[in-house]
GROMACS .gro file of C-alpha atoms in nm:
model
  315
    1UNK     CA    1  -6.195 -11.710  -3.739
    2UNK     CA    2  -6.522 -11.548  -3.769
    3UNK     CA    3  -6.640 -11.427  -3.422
    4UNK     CA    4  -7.024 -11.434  -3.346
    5UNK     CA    5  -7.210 -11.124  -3.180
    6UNK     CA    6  -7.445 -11.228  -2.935
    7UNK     CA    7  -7.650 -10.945  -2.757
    8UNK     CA    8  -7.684 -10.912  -2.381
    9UNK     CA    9  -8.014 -10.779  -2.223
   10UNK     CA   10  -7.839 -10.636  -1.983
   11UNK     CA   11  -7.516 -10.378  -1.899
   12UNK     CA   12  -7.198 -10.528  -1.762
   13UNK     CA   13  -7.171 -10.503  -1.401
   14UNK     CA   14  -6.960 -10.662  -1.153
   15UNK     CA   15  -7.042 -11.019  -0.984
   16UNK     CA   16  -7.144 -10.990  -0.570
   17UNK     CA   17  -7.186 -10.636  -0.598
   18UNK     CA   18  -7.450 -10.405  -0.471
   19UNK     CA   19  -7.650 -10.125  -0.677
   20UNK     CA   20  -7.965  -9.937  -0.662
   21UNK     CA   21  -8.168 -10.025  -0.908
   22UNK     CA   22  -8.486  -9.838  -0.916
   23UNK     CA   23  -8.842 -10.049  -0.995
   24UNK     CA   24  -9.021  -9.904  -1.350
   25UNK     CA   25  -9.306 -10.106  -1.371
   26UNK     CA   26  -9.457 -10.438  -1.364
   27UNK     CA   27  -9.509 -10.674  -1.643
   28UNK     CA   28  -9.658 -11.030  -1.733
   29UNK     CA   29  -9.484 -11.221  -1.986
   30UNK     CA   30  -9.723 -11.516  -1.932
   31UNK     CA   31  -9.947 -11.776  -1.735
   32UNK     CA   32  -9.751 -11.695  -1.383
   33UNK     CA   33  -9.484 -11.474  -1.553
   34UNK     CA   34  -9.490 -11.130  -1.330
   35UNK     CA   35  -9.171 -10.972  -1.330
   36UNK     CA   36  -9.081 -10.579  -1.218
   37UNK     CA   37  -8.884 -10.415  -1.471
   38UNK     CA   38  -8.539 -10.262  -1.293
   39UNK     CA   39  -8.368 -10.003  -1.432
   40UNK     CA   40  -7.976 -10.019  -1.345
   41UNK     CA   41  -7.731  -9.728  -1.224
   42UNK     CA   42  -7.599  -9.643  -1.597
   43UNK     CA   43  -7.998  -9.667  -1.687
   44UNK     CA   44  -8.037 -10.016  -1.870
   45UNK     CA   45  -8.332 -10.223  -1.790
   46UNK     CA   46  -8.325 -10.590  -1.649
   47UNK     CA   47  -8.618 -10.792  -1.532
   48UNK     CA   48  -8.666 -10.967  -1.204
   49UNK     CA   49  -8.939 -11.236  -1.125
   50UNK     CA   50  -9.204 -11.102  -0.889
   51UNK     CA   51  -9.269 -11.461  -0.744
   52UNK     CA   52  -9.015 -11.491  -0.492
   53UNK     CA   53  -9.023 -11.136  -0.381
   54UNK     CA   54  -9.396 -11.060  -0.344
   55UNK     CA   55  -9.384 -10.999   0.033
   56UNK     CA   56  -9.106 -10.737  -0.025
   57UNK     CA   57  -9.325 -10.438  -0.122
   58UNK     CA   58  -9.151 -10.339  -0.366
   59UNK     CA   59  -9.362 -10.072  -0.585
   60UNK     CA   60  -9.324  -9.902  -0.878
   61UNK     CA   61  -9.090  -9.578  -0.888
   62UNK     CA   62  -8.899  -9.763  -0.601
   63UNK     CA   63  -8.527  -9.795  -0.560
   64UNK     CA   64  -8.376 -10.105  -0.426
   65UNK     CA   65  -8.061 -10.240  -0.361
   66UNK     CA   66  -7.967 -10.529  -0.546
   67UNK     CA   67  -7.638 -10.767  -0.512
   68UNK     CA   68  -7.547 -10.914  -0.835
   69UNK     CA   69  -7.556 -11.323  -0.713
   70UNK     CA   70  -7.449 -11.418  -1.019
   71UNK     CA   71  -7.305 -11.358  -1.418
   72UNK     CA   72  -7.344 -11.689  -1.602
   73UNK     CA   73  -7.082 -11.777  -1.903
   74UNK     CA   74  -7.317 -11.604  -2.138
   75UNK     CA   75  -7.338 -11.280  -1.940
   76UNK     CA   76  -7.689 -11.333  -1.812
   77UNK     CA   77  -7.738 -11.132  -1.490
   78UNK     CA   78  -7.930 -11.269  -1.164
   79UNK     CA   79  -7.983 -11.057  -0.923
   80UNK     CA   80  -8.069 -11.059  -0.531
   81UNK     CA   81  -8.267 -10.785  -0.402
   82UNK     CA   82  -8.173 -10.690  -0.022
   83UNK     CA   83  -8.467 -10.863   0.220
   84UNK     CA   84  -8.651 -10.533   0.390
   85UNK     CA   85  -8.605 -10.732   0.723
   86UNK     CA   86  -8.294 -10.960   0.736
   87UNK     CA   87  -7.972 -10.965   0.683
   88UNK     CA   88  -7.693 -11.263   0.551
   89UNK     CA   89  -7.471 -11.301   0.859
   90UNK     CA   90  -7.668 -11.121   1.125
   91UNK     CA   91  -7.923 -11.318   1.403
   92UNK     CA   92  -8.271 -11.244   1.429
   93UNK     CA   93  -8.540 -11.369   1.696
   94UNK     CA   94  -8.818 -11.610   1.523
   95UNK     CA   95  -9.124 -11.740   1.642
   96UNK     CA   96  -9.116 -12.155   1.695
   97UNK     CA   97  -9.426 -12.276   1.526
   98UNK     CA   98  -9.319 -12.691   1.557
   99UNK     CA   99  -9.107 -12.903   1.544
  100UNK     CA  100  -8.982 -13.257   1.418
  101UNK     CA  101  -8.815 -13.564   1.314
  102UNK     CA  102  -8.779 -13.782   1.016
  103UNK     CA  103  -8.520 -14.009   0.840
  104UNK     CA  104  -8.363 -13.806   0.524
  105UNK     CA  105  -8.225 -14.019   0.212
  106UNK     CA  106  -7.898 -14.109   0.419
  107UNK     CA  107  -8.074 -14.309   0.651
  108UNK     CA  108  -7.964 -14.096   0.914
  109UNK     CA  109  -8.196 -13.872   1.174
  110UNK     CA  110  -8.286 -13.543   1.111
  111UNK     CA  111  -8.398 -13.268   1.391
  112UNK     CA  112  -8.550 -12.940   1.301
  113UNK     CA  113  -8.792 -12.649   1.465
  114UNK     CA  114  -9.034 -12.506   1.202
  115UNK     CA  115  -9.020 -12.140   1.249
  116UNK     CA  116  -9.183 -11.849   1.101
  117UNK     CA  117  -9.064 -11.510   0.968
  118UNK     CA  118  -9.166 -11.131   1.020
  119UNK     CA  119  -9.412 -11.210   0.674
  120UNK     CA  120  -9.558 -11.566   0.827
  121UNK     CA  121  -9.340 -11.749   0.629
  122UNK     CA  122  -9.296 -12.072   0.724
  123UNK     CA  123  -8.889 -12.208   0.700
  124UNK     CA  124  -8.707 -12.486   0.876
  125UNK     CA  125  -8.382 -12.497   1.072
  126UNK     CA  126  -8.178 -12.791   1.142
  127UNK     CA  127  -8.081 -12.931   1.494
  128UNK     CA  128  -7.823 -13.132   1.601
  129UNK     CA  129  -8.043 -13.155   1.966
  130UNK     CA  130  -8.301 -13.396   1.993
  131UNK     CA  131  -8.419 -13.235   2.297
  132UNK     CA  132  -8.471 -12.935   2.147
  133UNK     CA  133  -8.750 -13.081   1.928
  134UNK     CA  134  -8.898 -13.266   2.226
  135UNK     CA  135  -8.964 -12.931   2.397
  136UNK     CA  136  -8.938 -12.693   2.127
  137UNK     CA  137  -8.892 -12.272   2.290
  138UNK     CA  138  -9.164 -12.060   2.175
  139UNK     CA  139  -8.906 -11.824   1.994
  140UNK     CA  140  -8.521 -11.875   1.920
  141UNK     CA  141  -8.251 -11.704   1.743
  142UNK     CA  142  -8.132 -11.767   1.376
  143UNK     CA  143  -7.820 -11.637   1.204
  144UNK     CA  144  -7.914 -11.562   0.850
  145UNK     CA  145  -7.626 -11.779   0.648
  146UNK     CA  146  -7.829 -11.696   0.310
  147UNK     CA  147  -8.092 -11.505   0.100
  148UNK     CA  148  -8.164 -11.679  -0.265
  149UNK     CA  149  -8.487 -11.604  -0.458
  150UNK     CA  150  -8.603 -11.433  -0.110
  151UNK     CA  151  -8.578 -11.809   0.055
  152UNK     CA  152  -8.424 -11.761   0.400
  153UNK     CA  153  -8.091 -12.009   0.490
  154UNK     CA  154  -8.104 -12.055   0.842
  155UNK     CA  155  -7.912 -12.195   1.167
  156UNK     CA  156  -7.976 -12.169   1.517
  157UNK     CA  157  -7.751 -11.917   1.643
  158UNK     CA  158  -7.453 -12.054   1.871
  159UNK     CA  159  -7.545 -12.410   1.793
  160UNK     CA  160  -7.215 -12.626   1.729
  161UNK     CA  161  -7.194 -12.835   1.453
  162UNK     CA  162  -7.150 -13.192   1.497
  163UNK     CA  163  -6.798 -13.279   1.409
  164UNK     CA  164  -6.848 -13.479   1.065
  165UNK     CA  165  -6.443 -13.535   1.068
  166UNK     CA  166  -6.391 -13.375   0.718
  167UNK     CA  167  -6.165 -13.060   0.617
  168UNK     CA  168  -6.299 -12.792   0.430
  169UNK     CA  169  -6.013 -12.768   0.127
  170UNK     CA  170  -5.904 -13.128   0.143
  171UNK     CA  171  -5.963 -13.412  -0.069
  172UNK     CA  172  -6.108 -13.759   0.063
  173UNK     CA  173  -6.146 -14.132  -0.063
  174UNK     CA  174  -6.499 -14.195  -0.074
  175UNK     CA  175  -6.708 -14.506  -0.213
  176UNK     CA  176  -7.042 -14.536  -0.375
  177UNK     CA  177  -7.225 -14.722  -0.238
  178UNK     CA  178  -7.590 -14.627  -0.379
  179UNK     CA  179  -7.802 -14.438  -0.627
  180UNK     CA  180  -8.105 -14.262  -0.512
  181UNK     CA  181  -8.418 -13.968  -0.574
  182UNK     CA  182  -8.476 -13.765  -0.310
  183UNK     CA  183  -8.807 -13.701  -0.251
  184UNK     CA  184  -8.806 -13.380  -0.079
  185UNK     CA  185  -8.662 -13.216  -0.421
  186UNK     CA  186  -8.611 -13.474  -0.668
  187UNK     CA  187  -8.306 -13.435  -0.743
  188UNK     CA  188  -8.129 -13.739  -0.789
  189UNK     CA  189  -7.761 -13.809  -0.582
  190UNK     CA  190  -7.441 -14.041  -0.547
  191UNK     CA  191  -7.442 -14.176  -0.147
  192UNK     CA  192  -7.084 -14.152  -0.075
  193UNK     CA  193  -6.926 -14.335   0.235
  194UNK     CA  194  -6.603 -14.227   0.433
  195UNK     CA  195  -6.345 -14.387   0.596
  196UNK     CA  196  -6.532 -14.406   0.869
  197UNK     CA  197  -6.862 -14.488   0.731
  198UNK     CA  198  -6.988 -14.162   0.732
  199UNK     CA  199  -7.281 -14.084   0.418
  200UNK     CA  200  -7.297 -13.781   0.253
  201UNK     CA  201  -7.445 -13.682  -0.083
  202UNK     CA  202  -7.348 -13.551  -0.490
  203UNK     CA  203  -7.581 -13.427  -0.695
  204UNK     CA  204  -7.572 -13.652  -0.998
  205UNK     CA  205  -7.643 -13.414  -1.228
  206UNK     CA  206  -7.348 -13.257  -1.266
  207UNK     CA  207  -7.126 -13.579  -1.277
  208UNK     CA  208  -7.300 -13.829  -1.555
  209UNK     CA  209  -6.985 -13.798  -1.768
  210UNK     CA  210  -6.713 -13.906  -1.508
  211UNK     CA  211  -6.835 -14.262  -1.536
  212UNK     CA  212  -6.896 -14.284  -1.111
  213UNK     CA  213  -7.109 -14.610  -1.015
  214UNK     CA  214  -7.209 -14.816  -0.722
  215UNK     CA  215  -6.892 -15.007  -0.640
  216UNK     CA  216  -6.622 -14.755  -0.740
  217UNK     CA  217  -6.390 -14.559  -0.523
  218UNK     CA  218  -6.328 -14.167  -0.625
  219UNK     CA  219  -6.146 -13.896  -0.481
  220UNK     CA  220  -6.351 -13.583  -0.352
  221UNK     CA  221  -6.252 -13.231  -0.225
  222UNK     CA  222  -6.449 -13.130   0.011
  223UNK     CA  223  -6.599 -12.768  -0.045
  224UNK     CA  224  -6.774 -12.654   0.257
  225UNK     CA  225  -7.069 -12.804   0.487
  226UNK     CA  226  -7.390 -12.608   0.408
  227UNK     CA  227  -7.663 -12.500   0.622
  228UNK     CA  228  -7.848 -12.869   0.669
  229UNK     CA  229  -7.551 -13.023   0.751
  230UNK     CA  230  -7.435 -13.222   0.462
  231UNK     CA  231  -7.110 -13.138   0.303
  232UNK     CA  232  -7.036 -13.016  -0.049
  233UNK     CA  233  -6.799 -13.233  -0.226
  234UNK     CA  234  -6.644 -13.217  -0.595
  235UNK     CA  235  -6.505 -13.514  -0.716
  236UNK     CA  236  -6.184 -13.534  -0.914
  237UNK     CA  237  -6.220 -13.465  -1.289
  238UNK     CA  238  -6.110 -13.756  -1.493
  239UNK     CA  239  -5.884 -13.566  -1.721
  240UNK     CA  240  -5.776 -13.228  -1.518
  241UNK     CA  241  -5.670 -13.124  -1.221
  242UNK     CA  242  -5.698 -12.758  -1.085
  243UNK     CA  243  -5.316 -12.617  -1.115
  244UNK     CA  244  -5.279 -12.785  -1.395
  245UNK     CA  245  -5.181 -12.688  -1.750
  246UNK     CA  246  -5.347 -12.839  -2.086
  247UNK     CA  247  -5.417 -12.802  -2.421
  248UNK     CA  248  -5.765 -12.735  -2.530
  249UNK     CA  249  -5.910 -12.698  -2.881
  250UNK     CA  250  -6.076 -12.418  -2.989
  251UNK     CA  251  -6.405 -12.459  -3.079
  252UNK     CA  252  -6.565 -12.061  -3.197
  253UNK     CA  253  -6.513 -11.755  -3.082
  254UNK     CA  254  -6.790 -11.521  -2.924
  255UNK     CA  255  -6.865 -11.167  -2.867
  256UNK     CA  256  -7.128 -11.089  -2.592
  257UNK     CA  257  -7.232 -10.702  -2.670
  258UNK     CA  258  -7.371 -10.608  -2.351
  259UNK     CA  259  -7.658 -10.259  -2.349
  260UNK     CA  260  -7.457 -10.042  -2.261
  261UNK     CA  261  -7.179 -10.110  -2.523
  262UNK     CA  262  -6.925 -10.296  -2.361
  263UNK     CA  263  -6.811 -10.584  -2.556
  264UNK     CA  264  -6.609 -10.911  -2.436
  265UNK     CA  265  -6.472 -11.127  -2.592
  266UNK     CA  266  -6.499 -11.505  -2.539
  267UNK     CA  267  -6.281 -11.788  -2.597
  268UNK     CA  268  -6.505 -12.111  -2.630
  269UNK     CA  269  -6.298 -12.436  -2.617
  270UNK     CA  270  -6.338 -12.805  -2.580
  271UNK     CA  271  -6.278 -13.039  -2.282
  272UNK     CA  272  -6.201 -13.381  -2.309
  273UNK     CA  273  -6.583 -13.467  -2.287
  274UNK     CA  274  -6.664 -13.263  -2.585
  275UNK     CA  275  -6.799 -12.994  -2.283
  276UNK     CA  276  -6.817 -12.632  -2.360
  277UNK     CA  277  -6.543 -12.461  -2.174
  278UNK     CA  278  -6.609 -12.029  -2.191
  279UNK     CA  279  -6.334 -11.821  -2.133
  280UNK     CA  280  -6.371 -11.442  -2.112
  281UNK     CA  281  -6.073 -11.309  -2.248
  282UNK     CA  282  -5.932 -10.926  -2.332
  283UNK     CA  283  -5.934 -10.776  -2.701
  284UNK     CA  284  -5.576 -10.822  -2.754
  285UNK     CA  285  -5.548 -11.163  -2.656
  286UNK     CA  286  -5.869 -11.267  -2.890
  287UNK     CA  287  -5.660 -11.096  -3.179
  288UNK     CA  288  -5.328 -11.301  -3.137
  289UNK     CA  289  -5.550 -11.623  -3.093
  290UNK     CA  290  -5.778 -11.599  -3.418
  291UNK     CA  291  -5.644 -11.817  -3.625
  292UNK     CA  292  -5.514 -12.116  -3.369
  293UNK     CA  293  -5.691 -12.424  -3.356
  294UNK     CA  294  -5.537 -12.528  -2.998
  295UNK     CA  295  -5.449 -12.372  -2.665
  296UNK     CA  296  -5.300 -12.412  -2.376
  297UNK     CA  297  -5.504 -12.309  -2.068
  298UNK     CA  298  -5.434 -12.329  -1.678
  299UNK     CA  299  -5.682 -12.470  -1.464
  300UNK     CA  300  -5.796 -12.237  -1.222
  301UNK     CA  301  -6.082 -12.454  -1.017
  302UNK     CA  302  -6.311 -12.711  -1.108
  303UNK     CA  303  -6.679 -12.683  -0.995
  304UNK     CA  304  -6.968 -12.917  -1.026
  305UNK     CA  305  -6.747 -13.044  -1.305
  306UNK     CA  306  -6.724 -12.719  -1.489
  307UNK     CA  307  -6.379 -12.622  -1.560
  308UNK     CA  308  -6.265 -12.284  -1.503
  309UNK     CA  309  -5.972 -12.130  -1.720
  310UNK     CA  310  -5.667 -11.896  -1.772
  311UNK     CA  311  -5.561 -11.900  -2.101
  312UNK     CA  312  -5.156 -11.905  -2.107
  313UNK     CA  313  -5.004 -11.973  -2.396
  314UNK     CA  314  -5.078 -12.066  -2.743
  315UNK     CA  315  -4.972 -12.323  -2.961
   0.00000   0.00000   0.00000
């Protein structure tokens, strides 16, 4: 089978890692396009959008430290420069500029302080105390859960979750019992309700292929509970479950040549939606599979309906 090359922009390094990366210069691609132009630790260049870090002061013949948040299937790099003030995991003192309260697309009341950063940027943090917003403190301590595109994640340090009854790790019967657009992002989500009549959200998006609808019952595992309070949940895949071993046609085969020369090879199958399924896999492997039309592949984890895979066998 003839394998495509497909070149990377970028060399090959290794997911939620940290490198220096020093700043060459500043570019504009376009109408609010402004990127810096990084230069990696084995000297290949990869660019990094100037909006979200613009209070950072980053300048040209700087070197930064940058965690690699993520490699997509293609080998596209996104990076997460460190924030010259905070730190993921650590608790910082913020200035309280306000406070409030307002119904959220659950129906359900929502408490938060309005505070504001070293730079003046404004952020909110959820409460679980009402009385909290009623008399708001003039300063309070966050813990920094995250950093993404320089937006700070925030809860008030020491403040106890309220118990929502669901295990992190363990799968649930929830139904649907609505459709809706929220208009704080615009996303559009699945209201889910619990045994005990608890609502929580899924992002539609990811999900218009499992055939979910107002009515139905489906089984969820539930991820984790993020920083507002609402849990994560990935419902179960009609055709797969993680743990499980299938067989999967083959659909191509793909090369990514990255810039500094290191090739991988990758495995691109077919799930039973007619989804792209990319599986990184080593040289030898890649040679014993060239001419199959099927494999067999274990399912490693399912997220937001993406299907992650170890090739095992072949048929």
């Amino acid at each position: 089978m003839e394998i495509k090359s497909i070149s990377i922009p970028n060399s090959r390094l290794t997911e939620g890692k940290t490198y220096p990366f020093k700043i060459e210069r500043s570019v504009t691609l376009g109408p609010d396009e402004d990127w810096f132009v990084l230069k990696d630790p084995m000297g290949y260049k990869i660019l990094l959008p100037k909006v979200f870090y613009r209070d950072y002061g980053f300048m040209p013949g700087q070197t930064i430290d940058c965690r690699v948040d993520k490699i997509n299937c293609n080998g596209r790099m996104f990076l997460e420069p460190a924030h010259p003030k905070y730190r993921e995991g650590k608790a910082y003192p913020f200035e309280v500029t306000g406070s409030g309260h307002r119904i959220n697309i659950l129906e359900m009341d929502e408490y938060y302080l309005q505070v504001r950063d070293v730079f003046g940027n404004p952020w909110e943090v959820m409460t679980a105390n009402p009385e909290l917003v009623e008399l708001p403190p003039g300063q309070i301590s966050c813990m920094v859960r995250r950093i993404k595109k320089g937006k700070l994640f925030l809860e008030i340090d020491g403040e106890k979750r309220l118990p929502g009854g669901l295990k992190p790790g363990e799968d649930y019967v929830f139904r649907v019992v609505d459709e809706k657009v929220d208009p704080d992002d615009g996303h559009s989500y699945y209201i889910l309700s619990d045994s005990r009549r608890n609502l929580h959200l899924l992002r539609k998006k990811y999900y218009h292929h499992y055939g979910i609808r107002k009515g139905v019952r489906i089984r969820c595992r539930v991820e984790r509970m993020g920083t507002e309070g609402h849990y994560f949940l990935e419902p179960a895949h009609p055709c797969y479950q993680p743990g499980g071993t299938y067989s999967f046609p083959v659909d191509r085969f793909q090369e990514l040549v990255f810039s500094d020369g290191f090739r991988q090879k990758v495995l691109v199958l077919k799930d039973c939606h007619g989804e792209e399924v990319k599986v990184h896999i080593g040289e030898e492997l890649a040679s014993a599979l060239a001419s199959h039309k099927k494999v067999t592949a274990r399912v490693r984890n399912i997220r937001k309906s993406r299907l992650e895979l170890d090739v095992e066998a072949v048929i």
